[in-house]
Amino acid sequence: MMMEPPSPRPLDDADRTIWDWQFSVPGFGERGQEHLKGASVMVSRVGGLGGIVAYELAAAGVGRLVLAHAGDVKPSDLNRQLLMTHDAIGTSRLACAVHRLKELNPRLDVLAVEENVSDANVAGLVAEADVVVDCAPLFVERFAMNREAIRQGKPLVECAMYELQGQVTTVLPGTTPCLACLYPEPPPAWKREFPVFGAVSGAIGCIGAMEAIKLLSGLGEPLAGRMLSIDLRDVRTQEIQIHRRPGCPVCAEA
Ligand SMILES: [Zn+2]
């Protein structure tokens, strides 16, 4: 079951000029653009994955982004966090990201929260969004986001990467498996710092952004109940059917 698209916001002439190339996509049209303009998307972290998600959503004309990310730009961010710049090293990651997003799309409305997702802020962040895209590297953040998205009935796009691999699935509360169905516990080997190329986070982030665009506009079929797994080392893709876990403490009642 797809979500109800967000309330459309009428386009003006400048909108039509900017997003003209998307209107002719079958199943999208000006109506799809109106839904994107009326939409609010929460992106958890704007690093390697989330920065690309935010950039693509800003390019596509999503009206509002809710962005949460703490900390300052470090030199080691720059191989993959493409919203960050060398000049911004030592200054706020989020401020740098918002500046770059607005350079691309000055019409974008941004709610920027200089915190990572936690139990304390997650309810307020999810409440601001029609769709959530989770790109956080830590399972404690991902589990908090998953719980809250299920509780509020908000679709959640899960994007993950490691080395040359990436995975994407879309959680529709009450319909598909949730993150806790797939991972009852955090994987024991998971570390905060992991090997990755920016081109891998870019590829996975673009797929995640497209999932959000589809959910918001009713275009196509989301990766619901399916996980797309890509290994760019030999460029093999796999589509894995995933199932709800009976008695899942997060989504069994949803
Ligand atoms: Zn579940």
Coordinates of N, CA and C and ligand atoms in Angstrom, one line a residue:
M1 N 0.8 -1.2 0.0 CA 0.0 0.0 0.0 C 0.9 1.2 0.0
M2 N 0.6 2.1 -0.9 CA 1.4 3.4 -1.0 C 0.9 4.4 0.0
M3 N 1.7 5.4 0.3 CA 1.2 6.5 1.2 C 0.3 7.4 0.4
E4 N -0.5 8.2 1.1 CA -1.2 9.3 0.5 C -0.1 10.4 0.2
P5 N -0.1 10.9 -1.1 CA 0.9 11.9 -1.4 C 0.6 13.2 -0.6
P6 N 1.7 14.0 -0.3 CA 1.4 15.2 0.5 C 0.6 16.2 -0.3
S7 N -0.1 17.1 0.4 CA -0.9 18.1 -0.3 C -0.1 18.8 -1.4
P8 N -0.7 18.9 -2.6 CA 0.1 19.6 -3.7 C 0.1 21.1 -3.4
R9 N 1.2 21.7 -3.9 CA 1.3 23.2 -3.8 C 1.4 23.6 -5.3
P10 N 0.6 24.6 -5.7 CA 0.6 25.0 -7.1 C 2.0 25.5 -7.5
L11 N 2.3 25.3 -8.8 CA 3.6 25.7 -9.4 C 3.4 27.1 -9.9
D12 N 4.5 27.9 -9.8 CA 4.6 29.2 -10.5 C 5.4 29.0 -11.8
D13 N 5.5 30.1 -12.6 CA 6.2 30.0 -13.9 C 7.7 29.6 -13.7
A14 N 8.3 30.1 -12.7 CA 9.7 29.8 -12.4 C 9.9 28.3 -12.1
D15 N 8.9 27.8 -11.4 CA 9.0 26.3 -11.1 C 8.9 25.5 -12.4
R16 N 8.0 26.0 -13.3 CA 7.8 25.3 -14.6 C 9.1 25.3 -15.4
T17 N 9.8 26.4 -15.3 CA 11.0 26.6 -16.1 C 12.1 25.6 -15.6
I18 N 12.2 25.6 -14.2 CA 13.3 24.8 -13.6 C 13.1 23.3 -13.8
W19 N 11.8 22.8 -13.6 CA 11.6 21.4 -13.5 C 10.9 20.8 -14.7
D20 N 11.0 21.6 -15.8 CA 10.4 21.2 -17.1 C 10.8 19.8 -17.5
W21 N 12.0 19.4 -17.4 CA 12.5 18.1 -17.9 C 11.9 16.9 -17.2
Q22 N 11.4 17.1 -16.0 CA 10.7 16.0 -15.2 C 9.3 15.8 -15.6
F23 N 8.6 16.9 -16.1 CA 7.2 16.8 -16.3 C 6.8 15.7 -17.3
S24 N 7.7 15.5 -18.3 CA 7.4 14.5 -19.3 C 7.6 13.0 -18.9
V25 N 8.1 12.8 -17.7 CA 8.3 11.4 -17.2 C 6.9 10.8 -17.1
P26 N 6.6 9.7 -17.8 CA 5.3 9.1 -17.7 C 4.9 8.8 -16.2
G27 N 3.7 9.2 -15.8 CA 3.2 9.0 -14.4 C 3.6 10.0 -13.5
F28 N 4.4 11.1 -13.9 CA 4.8 12.1 -13.0 C 4.0 13.4 -13.3
G29 N 4.5 14.1 -14.4 CA 3.7 15.3 -14.8 C 3.8 16.5 -13.9
E30 N 3.1 17.6 -14.2 CA 3.1 18.7 -13.3 C 2.5 18.4 -11.9
R31 N 1.5 17.4 -11.9 CA 0.9 17.1 -10.7 C 2.0 16.5 -9.7
G32 N 2.8 15.6 -10.3 CA 3.9 15.0 -9.4 C 4.8 16.1 -8.9
Q33 N 5.1 17.1 -9.7 CA 5.9 18.2 -9.2 C 5.2 19.0 -8.1
E34 N 3.9 19.2 -8.2 CA 3.1 19.9 -7.2 C 3.2 19.1 -5.8
H35 N 3.2 17.8 -5.9 CA 3.3 17.0 -4.7 C 4.7 17.1 -4.1
L36 N 5.7 17.2 -4.9 CA 7.1 17.4 -4.4 C 7.2 18.7 -3.8
K37 N 6.6 19.7 -4.4 CA 6.7 21.1 -3.9 C 6.0 21.2 -2.5
G38 N 5.0 20.4 -2.3 CA 4.3 20.5 -1.1 C 4.8 19.5 0.0
A39 N 5.9 18.9 -0.3 CA 6.5 17.8 0.5 C 7.6 18.3 1.5
S40 N 7.7 17.5 2.6 CA 8.7 17.7 3.5 C 9.4 16.4 3.8
V41 N 10.7 16.3 3.6 CA 11.5 15.1 3.7 C 12.5 15.2 4.8
M42 N 12.5 14.3 5.7 CA 13.6 14.3 6.8 C 14.7 13.4 6.3
V43 N 16.0 14.0 6.4 CA 17.1 13.2 6.0 C 18.0 13.1 7.3
S44 N 18.3 11.9 7.8 CA 19.1 11.8 9.0 C 20.6 11.7 8.6
R45 N 21.3 12.7 8.9 CA 22.7 13.0 8.5 C 22.8 13.3 7.0
V46 N 23.7 14.3 6.8 CA 23.9 14.7 5.5 C 25.4 14.5 5.1
G47 N 25.9 13.3 5.4 CA 27.2 12.9 5.1 C 27.3 12.3 3.7
G48 N 28.0 11.1 3.6 CA 28.2 10.5 2.3 C 26.9 10.1 1.6
L49 N 26.1 9.4 2.3 CA 24.8 9.0 1.8 C 23.8 10.2 1.8
G50 N 23.5 10.7 3.0 CA 22.5 11.7 3.2 C 22.7 13.0 2.4
G51 N 24.0 13.3 2.3 CA 24.2 14.6 1.5 C 23.8 14.4 0.1
I52 N 24.0 13.2 -0.5 CA 23.6 13.0 -1.9 C 22.1 12.9 -2.0
V53 N 21.4 12.3 -1.0 CA 20.0 12.2 -0.9 C 19.4 13.7 -0.9
A54 N 20.0 14.5 0.0 CA 19.5 15.9 0.1 C 19.7 16.6 -1.1
Y55 N 20.8 16.5 -1.8 CA 21.2 17.2 -3.0 C 20.2 16.8 -4.1
E56 N 20.0 15.5 -4.3 CA 19.0 15.1 -5.3 C 17.6 15.5 -5.0
L57 N 17.2 15.5 -3.8 CA 15.8 16.0 -3.5 C 15.7 17.5 -3.7
A58 N 16.8 18.2 -3.4 CA 16.7 19.7 -3.6 C 16.7 19.9 -5.1
A59 N 17.4 19.1 -5.9 CA 17.4 19.3 -7.4 C 16.1 18.9 -8.0
A60 N 15.4 18.0 -7.4 CA 14.1 17.5 -7.9 C 13.0 18.5 -7.5
G61 N 13.2 19.4 -6.6 CA 12.2 20.4 -6.3 C 11.3 20.0 -5.1
V62 N 11.8 19.1 -4.2 CA 11.1 18.9 -2.9 C 11.1 20.2 -2.2
G63 N 9.9 20.6 -1.7 CA 9.8 21.9 -1.1 C 10.5 22.2 0.2
R64 N 10.7 21.1 1.0 CA 11.3 21.3 2.3 C 12.1 20.1 2.7
L65 N 13.2 20.4 3.3 CA 14.1 19.3 3.9 C 14.3 19.6 5.4
V66 N 14.2 18.5 6.1 CA 14.5 18.6 7.6 C 15.8 17.8 7.7
L67 N 16.8 18.4 8.1 CA 18.2 17.8 8.1 C 18.7 17.8 9.6
A68 N 19.2 16.7 10.0 CA 19.8 16.6 11.3 C 21.2 16.0 11.2
H69 N 22.2 16.7 11.7 CA 23.6 16.3 11.6 C 24.4 17.2 12.5
A70 N 25.2 16.6 13.4 CA 26.0 17.3 14.3 C 27.5 17.4 13.8
G71 N 28.2 18.3 14.3 CA 29.7 18.3 14.1 C 30.2 19.2 13.0
D72 N 31.5 19.3 13.0 CA 32.2 20.2 12.0 C 32.8 19.3 10.9
V73 N 33.1 20.0 9.8 CA 33.7 19.3 8.6 C 35.1 18.9 9.0
K74 N 35.5 17.7 8.7 CA 36.9 17.2 8.9 C 37.5 16.8 7.5
P75 N 38.8 16.9 7.4 CA 39.4 16.5 6.1 C 39.0 15.1 5.6
S76 N 38.8 14.2 6.6 CA 38.4 12.8 6.2 C 37.0 12.7 5.7
D77 N 36.2 13.8 5.8 CA 34.8 13.7 5.3 C 34.8 13.8 3.8
L78 N 35.9 14.5 3.2 CA 35.8 15.0 1.9 C 35.8 14.0 0.7
N79 N 36.2 12.7 1.1 CA 36.2 11.7 0.0 C 34.8 11.3 -0.4
R80 N 33.8 11.6 0.4 CA 32.4 11.1 0.1 C 31.3 12.1 0.5
Q81 N 31.6 13.1 1.4 CA 30.5 14.0 1.8 C 30.5 15.2 0.9
L82 N 29.8 15.0 -0.2 CA 30.0 16.0 -1.3 C 29.3 17.3 -1.1
L83 N 28.5 17.5 0.0 CA 28.0 18.8 0.3 C 29.1 19.6 1.1
M84 N 30.1 18.9 1.5 CA 31.2 19.6 2.3 C 32.2 20.2 1.4
T85 N 32.9 21.2 1.8 CA 34.0 21.8 1.0 C 35.3 21.9 1.8
H86 N 36.4 22.0 1.1 CA 37.6 22.1 1.8 C 37.7 23.4 2.6
D87 N 37.1 24.5 2.1 CA 37.1 25.8 2.8 C 36.4 25.7 4.1
A88 N 35.5 24.8 4.2 CA 34.6 24.7 5.4 C 35.2 23.8 6.5
I89 N 36.4 23.3 6.3 CA 37.0 22.4 7.4 C 37.0 23.2 8.7
G90 N 36.6 22.5 9.7 CA 36.6 23.2 11.1 C 35.3 23.9 11.4
T91 N 34.4 24.1 10.4 CA 33.1 24.8 10.6 C 32.0 23.8 10.5
S92 N 30.8 24.2 10.8 CA 29.6 23.4 10.9 C 29.3 22.6 9.6
R93 N 29.2 21.3 9.7 CA 28.8 20.5 8.6 C 27.5 20.9 8.0
L94 N 26.5 21.1 9.0 CA 25.2 21.4 8.5 C 25.1 22.7 7.8
A95 N 25.8 23.7 8.4 CA 25.7 25.1 7.8 C 26.3 25.0 6.3
C96 N 27.4 24.2 6.2 CA 28.0 24.1 4.9 C 27.0 23.4 3.9
A97 N 26.4 22.3 4.4 CA 25.4 21.6 3.6 C 24.3 22.4 3.2
V98 N 23.7 23.2 4.1 CA 22.6 24.1 3.8 C 23.0 25.1 2.7
H99 N 24.2 25.7 2.9 CA 24.7 26.7 1.9 C 24.7 26.1 0.5
R100 N 25.3 24.9 0.4 CA 25.4 24.2 -0.9 C 24.0 23.9 -1.5
L101 N 23.1 23.4 -0.6 CA 21.8 23.1 -1.1 C 21.1 24.3 -1.7
K102 N 21.3 25.4 -1.0 CA 20.6 26.6 -1.4 C 21.2 27.3 -2.7
E103 N 22.5 27.0 -2.8 CA 23.1 27.4 -4.1 C 22.5 26.7 -5.3
L104 N 22.2 25.5 -5.1 CA 21.5 24.7 -6.1 C 20.0 25.1 -6.3
N105 N 19.4 25.2 -5.1 CA 17.9 25.5 -5.2 C 17.5 26.5 -4.1
P106 N 17.6 27.8 -4.5 CA 17.3 28.9 -3.5 C 15.8 28.8 -3.0
R107 N 15.0 28.1 -3.8 CA 13.5 28.0 -3.4 C 13.3 27.0 -2.2
L108 N 14.4 26.2 -1.9 CA 14.2 25.2 -0.9 C 14.1 25.8 0.5
D109 N 13.2 25.2 1.2 CA 13.0 25.5 2.6 C 13.7 24.5 3.5
V110 N 14.6 24.9 4.4 CA 15.3 23.9 5.2 C 15.1 24.1 6.7
L111 N 14.8 23.0 7.4 CA 14.8 23.1 8.8 C 16.1 22.3 9.2
A112 N 17.1 23.0 9.7 CA 18.4 22.4 10.0 C 18.6 22.3 11.5
V113 N 18.8 21.1 12.0 CA 19.0 20.8 13.4 C 20.4 20.2 13.6
E114 N 21.2 20.9 14.3 CA 22.7 20.5 14.4 C 22.8 19.5 15.5
E115 N 22.1 18.4 15.4 CA 22.2 17.3 16.3 C 22.0 16.0 15.5
N116 N 22.6 14.9 16.0 CA 22.3 13.7 15.4 C 21.0 13.1 16.0
V117 N 20.3 12.2 15.3 CA 19.1 11.7 15.8 C 19.3 11.0 17.1
S118 N 18.4 11.2 18.1 CA 18.5 10.6 19.4 C 17.1 10.3 19.9
D119 N 16.9 9.6 21.0 CA 15.6 9.4 21.5 C 15.0 10.7 21.9
A120 N 15.8 11.7 22.2 CA 15.3 13.0 22.7 C 14.7 13.8 21.6
N121 N 15.2 13.7 20.3 CA 14.7 14.7 19.3 C 14.0 13.9 18.2
V122 N 13.9 12.6 18.2 CA 13.5 11.9 17.0 C 12.0 12.1 16.7
A123 N 11.2 12.2 17.8 CA 9.7 12.4 17.6 C 9.4 13.7 16.9
G124 N 10.1 14.8 17.3 CA 9.9 16.1 16.7 C 10.3 16.1 15.3
L125 N 11.5 15.5 15.0 CA 12.0 15.5 13.6 C 11.1 14.7 12.7
V126 N 10.6 13.5 13.1 CA 9.8 12.7 12.2 C 8.4 13.4 12.0
A127 N 7.9 14.1 13.0 CA 6.6 14.8 12.9 C 6.7 15.9 11.8
E128 N 7.9 16.4 11.5 CA 8.0 17.5 10.5 C 8.0 16.9 9.1
A129 N 8.0 15.6 8.9 CA 8.2 15.0 7.6 C 7.1 14.2 7.0
D130 N 7.0 14.2 5.7 CA 6.0 13.2 5.1 C 6.7 11.9 4.8
V131 N 8.0 11.9 4.6 CA 8.9 10.7 4.3 C 10.2 10.9 5.0
V132 N 10.7 9.9 5.6 CA 12.1 9.9 6.2 C 13.0 9.1 5.4
V133 N 14.3 9.6 5.2 CA 15.3 8.9 4.6 C 16.4 8.7 5.6
D134 N 16.7 7.5 6.0 CA 17.7 7.3 7.1 C 19.0 6.9 6.5
C135 N 20.0 7.7 6.7 CA 21.4 7.5 6.2 C 22.4 7.6 7.3
A136 N 21.9 7.4 8.6 CA 22.8 7.4 9.7 C 23.7 6.2 9.8
P137 N 25.0 6.3 10.2 CA 25.9 5.2 10.2 C 25.7 4.3 11.5
L138 N 25.1 4.9 12.5 CA 25.1 4.1 13.8 C 23.7 3.5 14.0
F139 N 23.7 2.2 14.5 CA 22.5 1.5 14.7 C 21.6 2.1 15.8
V140 N 22.2 2.8 16.7 CA 21.4 3.4 17.8 C 20.5 4.5 17.2
E141 N 21.1 5.2 16.2 CA 20.3 6.3 15.5 C 19.2 5.6 14.6
R142 N 19.7 4.6 13.9 CA 18.7 4.0 12.9 C 17.6 3.3 13.7
F143 N 17.8 2.7 14.8 CA 16.8 2.0 15.5 C 15.8 3.1 16.1
A144 N 16.3 4.2 16.6 CA 15.4 5.3 17.1 C 14.5 5.8 15.9
M145 N 15.1 6.0 14.8 CA 14.4 6.5 13.6 C 13.3 5.5 13.2
N146 N 13.7 4.2 13.1 CA 12.8 3.2 12.7 C 11.6 3.1 13.7
R147 N 11.8 3.1 15.0 CA 10.8 3.0 16.0 C 9.8 4.2 15.8
E148 N 10.3 5.4 15.6 CA 9.5 6.6 15.6 C 8.7 6.7 14.2
A149 N 9.4 6.3 13.1 CA 8.7 6.3 11.8 C 7.5 5.3 11.9
I150 N 7.7 4.1 12.5 CA 6.6 3.2 12.6 C 5.5 3.7 13.5
R151 N 5.9 4.3 14.6 CA 4.9 4.9 15.6 C 4.0 5.9 14.9
Q152 N 4.7 6.8 14.1 CA 3.9 7.9 13.4 C 3.4 7.5 12.1
G153 N 3.7 6.3 11.7 CA 3.1 5.8 10.4 C 3.7 6.5 9.2
K154 N 5.0 6.9 9.3 CA 5.7 7.6 8.1 C 6.6 6.6 7.4
P155 N 6.5 6.6 6.0 CA 7.4 5.8 5.2 C 8.8 6.1 5.5
L156 N 9.7 5.1 5.5 CA 11.1 5.3 5.9 C 11.9 4.6 4.8
V157 N 12.8 5.3 4.2 CA 13.7 4.7 3.2 C 15.0 4.5 3.9
E158 N 15.5 3.2 4.0 CA 16.7 2.8 4.7 C 17.8 2.7 3.6
C159 N 18.9 3.4 3.8 CA 20.0 3.4 2.9 C 21.3 3.0 3.7
A160 N 22.0 2.0 3.3 CA 23.2 1.6 4.0 C 24.3 1.3 3.0
M161 N 25.6 1.5 3.5 CA 26.7 1.1 2.6 C 27.9 0.6 3.5
Y162 N 28.7 -0.2 2.8 CA 29.9 -0.7 3.4 C 30.9 -1.1 2.3
E163 N 32.0 -0.5 2.4 CA 33.1 -0.8 1.4 C 32.5 -0.6 0.0
L164 N 32.4 -1.6 -0.9 CA 31.8 -1.3 -2.2 C 30.4 -1.8 -2.3
Q165 N 29.8 -2.1 -1.2 CA 28.4 -2.6 -1.2 C 27.4 -1.6 -0.7
G166 N 26.2 -1.7 -1.1 CA 25.1 -0.8 -0.7 C 23.8 -1.6 -0.6
Q167 N 22.9 -1.2 0.3 CA 21.6 -1.8 0.4 C 20.5 -0.7 0.6
V168 N 19.4 -0.9 -0.1 CA 18.3 0.0 0.1 C 17.0 -0.8 0.2
T169 N 16.2 -0.4 1.2 CA 14.8 -0.9 1.2 C 13.9 0.2 1.7
T170 N 12.6 0.1 1.4 CA 11.6 1.1 1.9 C 10.6 0.5 2.8
V171 N 10.5 1.1 4.0 CA 9.6 0.5 5.1 C 8.3 1.3 5.0
L172 N 7.2 0.6 4.8 CA 5.9 1.1 4.8 C 5.2 0.6 6.1
P173 N 5.1 1.5 7.1 CA 4.6 1.0 8.4 C 3.3 0.2 8.3
G174 N 3.2 -1.0 8.9 CA 2.0 -1.8 8.9 C 1.9 -2.7 7.7
T175 N 2.9 -2.5 6.7 CA 2.8 -3.3 5.5 C 4.0 -4.1 5.3
T176 N 5.2 -3.5 5.4 CA 6.5 -4.2 5.1 C 7.2 -4.5 6.4
P177 N 8.3 -5.3 6.3 CA 9.2 -5.4 7.4 C 9.8 -4.1 7.8
C178 N 10.1 -3.9 9.1 CA 10.9 -2.7 9.5 C 12.3 -3.1 9.8
L179 N 13.1 -2.1 10.2 CA 14.5 -2.4 10.4 C 14.8 -3.4 11.5
A180 N 13.9 -3.3 12.5 CA 14.1 -4.3 13.6 C 13.7 -5.7 13.3
C181 N 12.8 -5.9 12.2 CA 12.5 -7.2 11.7 C 13.8 -7.8 11.1
L182 N 14.6 -7.0 10.4 CA 15.8 -7.4 9.7 C 17.0 -7.6 10.7
Y183 N 17.1 -6.7 11.7 CA 18.2 -6.7 12.6 C 17.6 -6.6 14.0
P184 N 17.3 -7.8 14.6 CA 16.9 -7.7 16.0 C 17.9 -7.1 17.0
E185 N 19.2 -7.3 16.6 CA 20.3 -6.6 17.4 C 21.2 -6.0 16.4
P186 N 22.0 -4.9 16.8 CA 23.0 -4.4 15.9 C 24.0 -5.5 15.5
P187 N 24.4 -5.5 14.3 CA 25.4 -6.5 13.9 C 26.7 -6.3 14.7
P188 N 27.2 -7.3 15.3 CA 28.3 -7.2 16.3 C 29.5 -6.6 15.7
A189 N 29.8 -6.8 14.4 CA 31.0 -6.3 13.8 C 30.9 -4.8 13.3
W190 N 29.8 -4.2 13.5 CA 29.6 -2.9 13.0 C 30.4 -1.8 13.7
K191 N 31.1 -1.0 12.9 CA 32.0 0.1 13.5 C 31.6 1.4 12.9
R192 N 31.9 2.5 13.6 CA 31.5 3.8 13.2 C 32.3 4.2 11.9
E193 N 33.6 3.8 11.9 CA 34.4 4.2 10.8 C 34.6 2.9 9.9
F194 N 34.2 3.1 8.7 CA 34.3 1.9 7.8 C 34.8 2.2 6.5
P195 N 35.3 1.2 5.7 CA 35.9 1.5 4.4 C 34.8 1.9 3.4
V196 N 35.0 2.9 2.6 CA 34.0 3.3 1.6 C 34.6 4.3 0.6
F197 N 34.1 4.2 -0.6 CA 34.3 5.2 -1.6 C 33.1 6.2 -1.7
G198 N 33.4 7.4 -2.1 CA 32.3 8.4 -2.3 C 31.4 7.9 -3.4
A199 N 31.9 7.3 -4.4 CA 31.1 6.9 -5.6 C 30.1 5.8 -5.2
V200 N 30.4 5.0 -4.1 CA 29.5 4.0 -3.6 C 28.4 4.7 -2.9
S201 N 28.7 5.7 -1.9 CA 27.6 6.4 -1.2 C 26.8 7.2 -2.2
G202 N 27.4 7.7 -3.3 CA 26.7 8.5 -4.3 C 25.6 7.6 -5.0
A203 N 26.1 6.4 -5.4 CA 25.2 5.5 -6.1 C 24.0 5.1 -5.2
I204 N 24.3 4.8 -4.0 CA 23.2 4.3 -3.0 C 22.3 5.5 -2.7
G205 N 22.9 6.7 -2.4 CA 22.1 7.9 -2.1 C 21.2 8.2 -3.2
C206 N 21.6 8.1 -4.4 CA 20.7 8.4 -5.6 C 19.5 7.5 -5.6
I207 N 19.7 6.2 -5.3 CA 18.6 5.2 -5.3 C 17.6 5.6 -4.1
G208 N 18.2 6.0 -3.0 CA 17.4 6.4 -1.9 C 16.5 7.6 -2.2
A209 N 17.2 8.6 -2.8 CA 16.4 9.8 -3.2 C 15.3 9.5 -4.1
M210 N 15.6 8.6 -5.1 CA 14.5 8.2 -6.0 C 13.4 7.5 -5.3
E211 N 13.7 6.7 -4.3 CA 12.6 6.1 -3.6 C 11.7 7.2 -2.9
A212 N 12.3 8.2 -2.3 CA 11.5 9.3 -1.7 C 10.7 10.0 -2.7
I213 N 11.3 10.3 -3.9 CA 10.5 11.0 -5.0 C 9.3 10.2 -5.4
K214 N 9.5 8.9 -5.5 CA 8.4 8.0 -6.0 C 7.3 8.0 -4.9
L215 N 7.7 7.8 -3.6 CA 6.7 7.8 -2.6 C 5.9 9.1 -2.6
L216 N 6.5 10.2 -2.7 CA 5.9 11.5 -2.6 C 5.0 11.8 -3.8
S217 N 5.3 11.3 -5.0 CA 4.6 11.6 -6.2 C 3.7 10.5 -6.7
G218 N 3.8 9.3 -6.1 CA 3.0 8.1 -6.5 C 3.6 7.5 -7.8
L219 N 4.8 7.8 -8.1 CA 5.4 7.3 -9.3 C 6.0 5.9 -9.1
G220 N 5.8 5.0 -10.0 CA 6.5 3.7 -10.0 C 6.1 2.8 -8.7
E221 N 7.0 1.9 -8.4 CA 6.8 1.0 -7.3 C 8.0 1.1 -6.4
P222 N 7.8 1.3 -5.1 CA 8.9 1.4 -4.2 C 9.5 0.0 -3.9
L223 N 10.7 0.1 -3.3 CA 11.3 -1.2 -2.8 C 10.7 -1.6 -1.5
A224 N 9.4 -1.9 -1.5 CA 8.7 -2.2 -0.3 C 8.7 -3.8 -0.2
G225 N 9.1 -4.3 1.0 CA 9.2 -5.7 1.2 C 10.3 -6.3 0.3
R226 N 11.2 -5.5 -0.2 CA 12.3 -6.0 -1.0 C 13.5 -5.2 -0.6
M227 N 14.7 -5.9 -0.6 CA 15.9 -5.1 -0.4 C 16.8 -5.3 -1.6
L228 N 17.2 -4.1 -2.1 CA 18.1 -4.1 -3.2 C 19.5 -4.1 -2.6
S229 N 20.3 -5.0 -3.1 CA 21.7 -5.2 -2.6 C 22.6 -5.1 -3.8
I230 N 23.6 -4.2 -3.7 CA 24.5 -4.0 -4.9 C 25.9 -4.2 -4.4
D231 N 26.7 -4.9 -5.1 CA 28.1 -5.0 -4.8 C 28.8 -4.4 -6.1
L232 N 29.4 -3.3 -5.9 CA 30.1 -2.6 -7.0 C 31.4 -3.1 -7.4
R233 N 31.9 -4.1 -6.5 CA 33.2 -4.7 -6.8 C 33.2 -5.5 -8.1
D234 N 32.1 -6.2 -8.3 CA 31.9 -6.9 -9.5 C 30.5 -6.5 -10.2
V235 N 29.9 -5.5 -9.7 CA 28.7 -4.9 -10.2 C 27.6 -6.0 -10.3
R236 N 27.3 -6.6 -9.2 CA 26.2 -7.6 -9.1 C 25.1 -7.0 -8.2
T237 N 23.9 -7.1 -8.7 CA 22.8 -6.7 -7.9 C 22.0 -7.9 -7.5
Q238 N 21.3 -7.8 -6.4 CA 20.5 -8.9 -5.9 C 19.2 -8.2 -5.3
E239 N 18.1 -8.8 -5.6 CA 16.9 -8.3 -4.9 C 16.4 -9.4 -4.0
I240 N 16.4 -9.0 -2.7 CA 16.1 -10.0 -1.6 C 14.7 -9.7 -1.1
Q241 N 13.8 -10.8 -1.1 CA 12.5 -10.6 -0.5 C 12.7 -10.7 1.0
I242 N 12.1 -9.7 1.7 CA 12.3 -9.6 3.1 C 10.9 -9.8 3.8
H243 N 10.9 -10.3 5.0 CA 9.6 -10.6 5.6 C 9.5 -10.0 7.0
R244 N 8.2 -9.7 7.4 CA 8.0 -9.2 8.8 C 8.3 -10.3 9.8
R245 N 8.9 -10.0 10.9 CA 9.3 -10.9 11.9 C 8.1 -11.0 12.9
P246 N 7.5 -12.2 13.0 CA 6.4 -12.3 14.0 C 6.8 -11.9 15.4
G247 N 6.0 -11.1 16.0 CA 6.4 -10.6 17.4 C 7.5 -9.5 17.4
C248 N 7.8 -8.9 16.2 CA 8.8 -7.8 16.2 C 8.3 -6.8 17.2
P249 N 9.2 -6.4 18.2 CA 8.8 -5.5 19.2 C 8.5 -4.1 18.7
V250 N 8.9 -3.8 17.5 CA 8.6 -2.4 16.9 C 7.4 -2.4 16.1
C251 N 7.2 -3.3 15.2 CA 6.2 -3.2 14.2 C 5.0 -4.2 14.3
A252 N 5.1 -5.1 15.2 CA 4.1 -6.2 15.3 C 2.7 -5.6 15.5
E253 N 2.6 -4.5 16.2 CA 1.3 -3.9 16.4 C 0.9 -2.9 15.3
A254 N 1.8 -2.6 14.4 CA 1.6 -1.5 13.5 C 0.6 -2.0 12.4
Ligands
ZN1 ZN 9.5 -5.0 12.6

